[in-house]
Each structure stands twice: as C-alpha cells, then as structure tokens.
Coordinates of C-alpha atoms and ligand atoms in Angstrom, one line a residue:
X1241 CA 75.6 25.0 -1.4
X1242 CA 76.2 22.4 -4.1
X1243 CA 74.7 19.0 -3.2
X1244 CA 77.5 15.9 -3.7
X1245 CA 75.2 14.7 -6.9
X1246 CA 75.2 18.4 -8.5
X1247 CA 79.0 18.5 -7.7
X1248 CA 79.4 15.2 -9.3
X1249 CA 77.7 15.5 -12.4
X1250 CA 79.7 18.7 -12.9
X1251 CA 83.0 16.7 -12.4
X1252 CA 81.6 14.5 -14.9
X1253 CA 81.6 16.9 -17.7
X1254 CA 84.1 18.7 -16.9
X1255 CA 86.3 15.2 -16.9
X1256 CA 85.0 14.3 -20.3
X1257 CA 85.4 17.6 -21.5
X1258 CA 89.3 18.1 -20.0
X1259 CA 89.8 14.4 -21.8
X1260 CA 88.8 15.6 -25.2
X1261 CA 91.0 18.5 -25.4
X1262 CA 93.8 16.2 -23.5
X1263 CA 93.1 13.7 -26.7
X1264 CA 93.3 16.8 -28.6
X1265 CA 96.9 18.0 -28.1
X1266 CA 97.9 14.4 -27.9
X1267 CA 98.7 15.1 -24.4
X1268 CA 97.9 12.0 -21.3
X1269 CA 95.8 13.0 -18.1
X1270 CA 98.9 12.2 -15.9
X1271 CA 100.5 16.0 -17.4
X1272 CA 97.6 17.7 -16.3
X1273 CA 96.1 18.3 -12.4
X1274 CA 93.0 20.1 -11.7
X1275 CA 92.9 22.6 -8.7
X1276 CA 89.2 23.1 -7.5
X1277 CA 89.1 26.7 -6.8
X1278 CA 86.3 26.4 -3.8
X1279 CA 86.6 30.1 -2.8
X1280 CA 83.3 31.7 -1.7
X1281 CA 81.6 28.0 -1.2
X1282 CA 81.4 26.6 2.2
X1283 CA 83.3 23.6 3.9
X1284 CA 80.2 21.1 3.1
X1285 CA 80.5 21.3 -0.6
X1286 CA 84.6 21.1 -0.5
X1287 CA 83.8 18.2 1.5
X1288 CA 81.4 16.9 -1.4
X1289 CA 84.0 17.6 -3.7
X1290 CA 86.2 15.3 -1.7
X1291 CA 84.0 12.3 -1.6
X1292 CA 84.0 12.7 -5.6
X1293 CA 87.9 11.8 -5.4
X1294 CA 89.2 15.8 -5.6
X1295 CA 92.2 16.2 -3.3
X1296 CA 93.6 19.6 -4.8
X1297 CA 92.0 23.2 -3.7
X1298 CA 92.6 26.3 -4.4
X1299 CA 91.3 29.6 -2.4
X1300 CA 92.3 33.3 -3.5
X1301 CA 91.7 35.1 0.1
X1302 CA 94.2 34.0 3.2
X1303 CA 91.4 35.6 5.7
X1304 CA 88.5 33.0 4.3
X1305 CA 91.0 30.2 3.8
X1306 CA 92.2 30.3 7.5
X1307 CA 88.6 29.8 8.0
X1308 CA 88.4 26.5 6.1
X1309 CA 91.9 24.4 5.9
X1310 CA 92.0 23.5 9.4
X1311 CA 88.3 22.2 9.1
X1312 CA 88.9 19.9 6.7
X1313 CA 91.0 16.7 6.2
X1314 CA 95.1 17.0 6.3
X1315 CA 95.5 15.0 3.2
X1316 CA 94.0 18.0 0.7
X1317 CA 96.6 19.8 -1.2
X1318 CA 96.3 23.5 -1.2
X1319 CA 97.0 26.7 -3.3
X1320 CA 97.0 29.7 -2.8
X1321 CA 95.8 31.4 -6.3
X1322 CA 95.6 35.3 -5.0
X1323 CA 97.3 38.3 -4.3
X1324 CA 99.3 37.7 -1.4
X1325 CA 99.5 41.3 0.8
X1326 CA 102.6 41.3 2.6
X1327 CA 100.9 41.0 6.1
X1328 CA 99.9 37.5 5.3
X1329 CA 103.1 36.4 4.5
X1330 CA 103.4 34.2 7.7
X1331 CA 100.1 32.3 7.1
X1332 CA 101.1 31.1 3.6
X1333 CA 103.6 27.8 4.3
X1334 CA 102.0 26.3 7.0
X1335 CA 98.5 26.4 5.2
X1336 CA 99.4 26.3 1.7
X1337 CA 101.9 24.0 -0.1
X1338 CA 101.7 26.0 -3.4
X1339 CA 101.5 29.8 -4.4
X1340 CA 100.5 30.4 -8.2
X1341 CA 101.0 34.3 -7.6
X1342 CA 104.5 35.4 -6.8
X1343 CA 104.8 39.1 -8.3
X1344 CA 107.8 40.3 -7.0
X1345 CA 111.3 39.4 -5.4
X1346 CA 110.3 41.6 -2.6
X1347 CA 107.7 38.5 -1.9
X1348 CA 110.0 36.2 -2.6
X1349 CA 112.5 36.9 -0.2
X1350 CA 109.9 37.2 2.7
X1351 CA 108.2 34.1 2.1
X1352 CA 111.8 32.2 2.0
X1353 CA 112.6 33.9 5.1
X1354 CA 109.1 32.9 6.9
X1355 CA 109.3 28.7 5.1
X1356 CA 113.0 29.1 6.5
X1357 CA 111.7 29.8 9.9
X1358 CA 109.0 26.8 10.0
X1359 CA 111.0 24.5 7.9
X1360 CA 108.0 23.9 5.3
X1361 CA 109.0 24.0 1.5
X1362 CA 106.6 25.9 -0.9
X1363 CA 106.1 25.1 -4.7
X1364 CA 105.7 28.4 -6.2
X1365 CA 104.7 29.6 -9.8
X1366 CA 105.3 33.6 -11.1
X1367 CA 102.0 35.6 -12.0
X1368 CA 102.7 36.7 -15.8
X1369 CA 100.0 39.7 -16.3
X1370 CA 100.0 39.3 -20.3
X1371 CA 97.2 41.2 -20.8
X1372 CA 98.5 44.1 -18.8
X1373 CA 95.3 44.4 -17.0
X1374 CA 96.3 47.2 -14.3
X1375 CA 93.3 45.6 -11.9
X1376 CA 95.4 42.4 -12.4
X1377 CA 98.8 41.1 -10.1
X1378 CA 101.8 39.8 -11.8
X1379 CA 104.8 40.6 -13.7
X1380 CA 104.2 42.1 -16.9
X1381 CA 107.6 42.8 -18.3
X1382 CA 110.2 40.1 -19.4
X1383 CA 113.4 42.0 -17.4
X1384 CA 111.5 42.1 -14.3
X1385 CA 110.4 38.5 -14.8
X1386 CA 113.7 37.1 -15.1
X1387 CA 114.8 39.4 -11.9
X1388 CA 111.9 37.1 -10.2
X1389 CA 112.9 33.8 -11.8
X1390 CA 116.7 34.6 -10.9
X1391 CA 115.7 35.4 -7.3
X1392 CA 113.2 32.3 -6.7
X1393 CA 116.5 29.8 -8.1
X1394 CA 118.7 31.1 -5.0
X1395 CA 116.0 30.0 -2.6
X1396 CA 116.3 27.4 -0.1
X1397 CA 112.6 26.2 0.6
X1398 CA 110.6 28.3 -2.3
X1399 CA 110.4 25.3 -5.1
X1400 CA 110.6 27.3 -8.2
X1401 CA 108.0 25.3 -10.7
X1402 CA 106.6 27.3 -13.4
X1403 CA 104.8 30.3 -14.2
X1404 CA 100.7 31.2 -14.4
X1405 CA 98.1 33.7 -15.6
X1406 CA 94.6 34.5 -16.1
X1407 CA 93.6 35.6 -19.8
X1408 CA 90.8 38.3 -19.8
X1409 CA 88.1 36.8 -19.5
X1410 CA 85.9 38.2 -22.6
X1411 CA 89.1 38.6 -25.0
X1412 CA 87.4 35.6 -27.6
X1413 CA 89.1 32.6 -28.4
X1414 CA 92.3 34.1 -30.8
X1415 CA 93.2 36.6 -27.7
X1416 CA 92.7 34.0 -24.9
X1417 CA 95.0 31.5 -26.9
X1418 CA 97.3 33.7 -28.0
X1419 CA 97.9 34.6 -24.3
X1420 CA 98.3 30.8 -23.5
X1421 CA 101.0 30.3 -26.1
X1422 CA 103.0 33.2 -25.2
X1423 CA 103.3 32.3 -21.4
X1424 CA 103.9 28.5 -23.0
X1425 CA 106.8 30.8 -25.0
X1426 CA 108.5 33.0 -22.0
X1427 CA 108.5 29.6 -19.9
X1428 CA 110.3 27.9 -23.0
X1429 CA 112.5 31.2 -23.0
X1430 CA 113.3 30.9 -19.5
X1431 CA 114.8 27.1 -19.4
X1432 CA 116.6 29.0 -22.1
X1433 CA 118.1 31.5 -20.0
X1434 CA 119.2 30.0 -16.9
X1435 CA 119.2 26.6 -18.6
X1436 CA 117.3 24.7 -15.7
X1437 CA 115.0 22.5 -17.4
X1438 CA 113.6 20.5 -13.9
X1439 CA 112.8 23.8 -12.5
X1440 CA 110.6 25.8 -14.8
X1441 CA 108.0 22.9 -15.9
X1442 CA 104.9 23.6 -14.6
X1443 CA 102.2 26.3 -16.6
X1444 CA 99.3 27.4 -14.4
X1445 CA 96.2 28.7 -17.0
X1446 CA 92.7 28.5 -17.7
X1447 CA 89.6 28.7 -15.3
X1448 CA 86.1 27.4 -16.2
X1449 CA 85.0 29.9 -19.0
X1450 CA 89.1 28.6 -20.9
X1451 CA 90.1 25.4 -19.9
X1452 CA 89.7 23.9 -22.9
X1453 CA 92.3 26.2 -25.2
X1454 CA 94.7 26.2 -22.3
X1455 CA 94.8 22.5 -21.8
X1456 CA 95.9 22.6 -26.0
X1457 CA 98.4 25.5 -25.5
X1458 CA 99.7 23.9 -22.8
X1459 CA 98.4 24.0 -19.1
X1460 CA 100.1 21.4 -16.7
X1461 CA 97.8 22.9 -13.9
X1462 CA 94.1 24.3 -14.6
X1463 CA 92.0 26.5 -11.8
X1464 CA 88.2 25.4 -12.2
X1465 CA 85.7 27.4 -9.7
X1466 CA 82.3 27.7 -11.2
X1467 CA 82.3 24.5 -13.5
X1468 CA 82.2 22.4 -10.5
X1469 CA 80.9 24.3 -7.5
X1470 CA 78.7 26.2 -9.6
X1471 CA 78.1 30.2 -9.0
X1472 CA 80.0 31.9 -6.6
X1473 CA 78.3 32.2 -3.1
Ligands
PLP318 C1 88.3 32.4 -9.1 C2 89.6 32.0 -9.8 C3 89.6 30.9 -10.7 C4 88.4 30.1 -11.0 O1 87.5 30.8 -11.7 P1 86.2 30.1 -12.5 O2 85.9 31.0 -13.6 O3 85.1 30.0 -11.4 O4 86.6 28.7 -12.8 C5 90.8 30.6 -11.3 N1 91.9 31.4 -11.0 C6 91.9 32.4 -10.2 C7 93.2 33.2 -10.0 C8 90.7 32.8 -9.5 O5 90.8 33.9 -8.7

C-alpha cells in the first residue's frame, strides 16, 4: 500500500504536470476532473487519497468494487471505467454514478430499465475502440456509434454526456494523439448530427503513461491509476 506522504507527493506532480499542459492548450483547471482509478489498491490508500482532497474514483471490476464502495465515505464520486458483463447490470446505479464504458444499446436499454426500477440517474459516456484493438470493449464503427448515441438520447435516467477511449498504450506520441483528436472529432460530429450540444460534452481519455497529450486534444475527464497509487497491487 501507498503511505498518504507517497500518495501526496504523486498528486503533487501529477497537479503540476496536469497544470502545464492545461496552460498549454489555453484551457482552465475548472474543464478538466481527475478520476483516481484505485483498482487493485486497498481501501487504506483510497482513504489516503481522500485526505489529499480526491473525491472522484474510478474501479474497472464490479466484483472488487462491491468490496470497497460501501467501506468508504458516501460523499466519493464513483465510476465505473470497465467492461460491464450483463449480469452486473443491477449493481451498476446504486454503486456507481457514472459509466465511461457503454458498448452497446443492448446495455443501454438494461441499465435504463434497472436506474428506472431504483430511481438513480446514471451519467454515461460511449467506449470508442479507435484503435480497433479486438482485446479492447467499445464501438468501433461510426453507424453503430450513432445507433448507441440515438438510443442513450431516448433514455429517462441514463445522462448521455460524452464519449471515451483508451489509446494503445505503446502507439508513440503521433498515434496516441491522433487517436485523441479523432474521438475530440466524432464527439464534434455527433452534436452535429442530433444537434444536442448540452448532451455530448464530456471526452473521457488519457491514463498515466498519456495524460498529458489528451489534456491538449481535449480530455474533460482523465483516468490516472499508477501516477498516484503507484504499481498495481
Ligand atoms: C487501469 C485503467 C486506467 C488507469 O491506468 P494507469 O495507467 O494506471 O493510469 C485508466 N482507464 C482504464 C479504463 C483502466 O482500466
């Protein structure tokens, strides 16, 4: 586990770091939020992430989050960042308030009927698999993406609110941006085509090895494991 002093001096740099490529693209700290991705790492180094002022989680597994949420203070925000197997469905809204992975309408539709049932809204934000990684979720064709946008926008209690991906991971700096702009372009493309400007606003991209070139292509929301809680338990 990561001590509250290591965790600290990681925010640290990361915060200076996030600032200069904030400064950068001209952009203010208010249009970006940080999600601490704390999956592997145990409750006492979440909690020493929260005494450094992080209120925003993110875990990728809904059996090891179930583990954690309830052991930890009500006023975190949580997301849910992984593939989402359709068995799990009914955990998502009363643990999570956002999911950054919706891949199909299929999902869609079940979790609108389960956040229907318990009353709880749910922000959500549609996986774009740009590099077409097969070992990867998400959309990967534009057609199929607008089926999914067109799908979320008839939804009572799923929030649609943007779109996210992961770049691969050794692709080098031209590949990893390029991926960045172009989901920066299909969410630019999509206020196009159904015109909804309040809707589509949010871009989920880059983790700890990126955030830099996404936060200048664009990111509203970065996913940060390793550069605060260090290696993965
Ligand atoms: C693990 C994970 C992250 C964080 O990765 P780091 O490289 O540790 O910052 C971000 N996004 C997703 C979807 C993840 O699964």
């Amino acid at each position: 586990m990561h001590t509250q002093q290591q965790i600290q001096n990681n925010l640290t740099i990361l915060q200076e770091n996030i600032a200069q490529s904030l400064n950068k693209s001209g952009r203010t700290s208010e249009q970006l939020r940080l999600v601490a991705v704390s999956k592997t790492h145990p409750i006492s180094s979440i909690e020493n992430a929260v005494s450094s002022g992080l209120l925003i989680f993110g875990e990728n597994r809904m059996q090891e989050a179930l583990t954690k949420i309830p052991l930890l203070p009500d006023s975190l925000e949580w997301h849910f960042i992984g593939h989402l197997q359709k068995n799990k469905v009914r955990y998502c809204p009363s643990s999570f308030q956002w999911i950054h992975s919706i891949d199909s309408s299929e999902l869609v539709q079940l979790l609108e009927k389960r956040c229907a049932n318990t009353q709880q809204p749910l922000k959500a934000l549609i996986q774009v698999n740009l590099s077409q990684e097969s070992t990867k979720g998400g959309v990967w064709e534009w057609e199929e993406l607008c089926r999914v946008a067109e799908t979320l926008l008839s939804c009572q209690w799923l929030q649609w609110k943007g779109l996210m991906t992961i770049a691969a991971p050794q692709a080098g700096e031209t590949k990893i941006r390029h991926t960045f702009a172009t989901l920066y372009q299909w969410k630019e493309k999509l206020v196009q085509e159904f015109g909804n400007q309040e809707e589509c606003t949010e871009l989920s991209m880059g983790m700890s090895s990126d955030y830099g070139w996404a936060i200048e292509e664009g990111a509203t929301l970065i996913r940060i494991g390793s550069a605060i809680f260090g290696e993965r338990c």
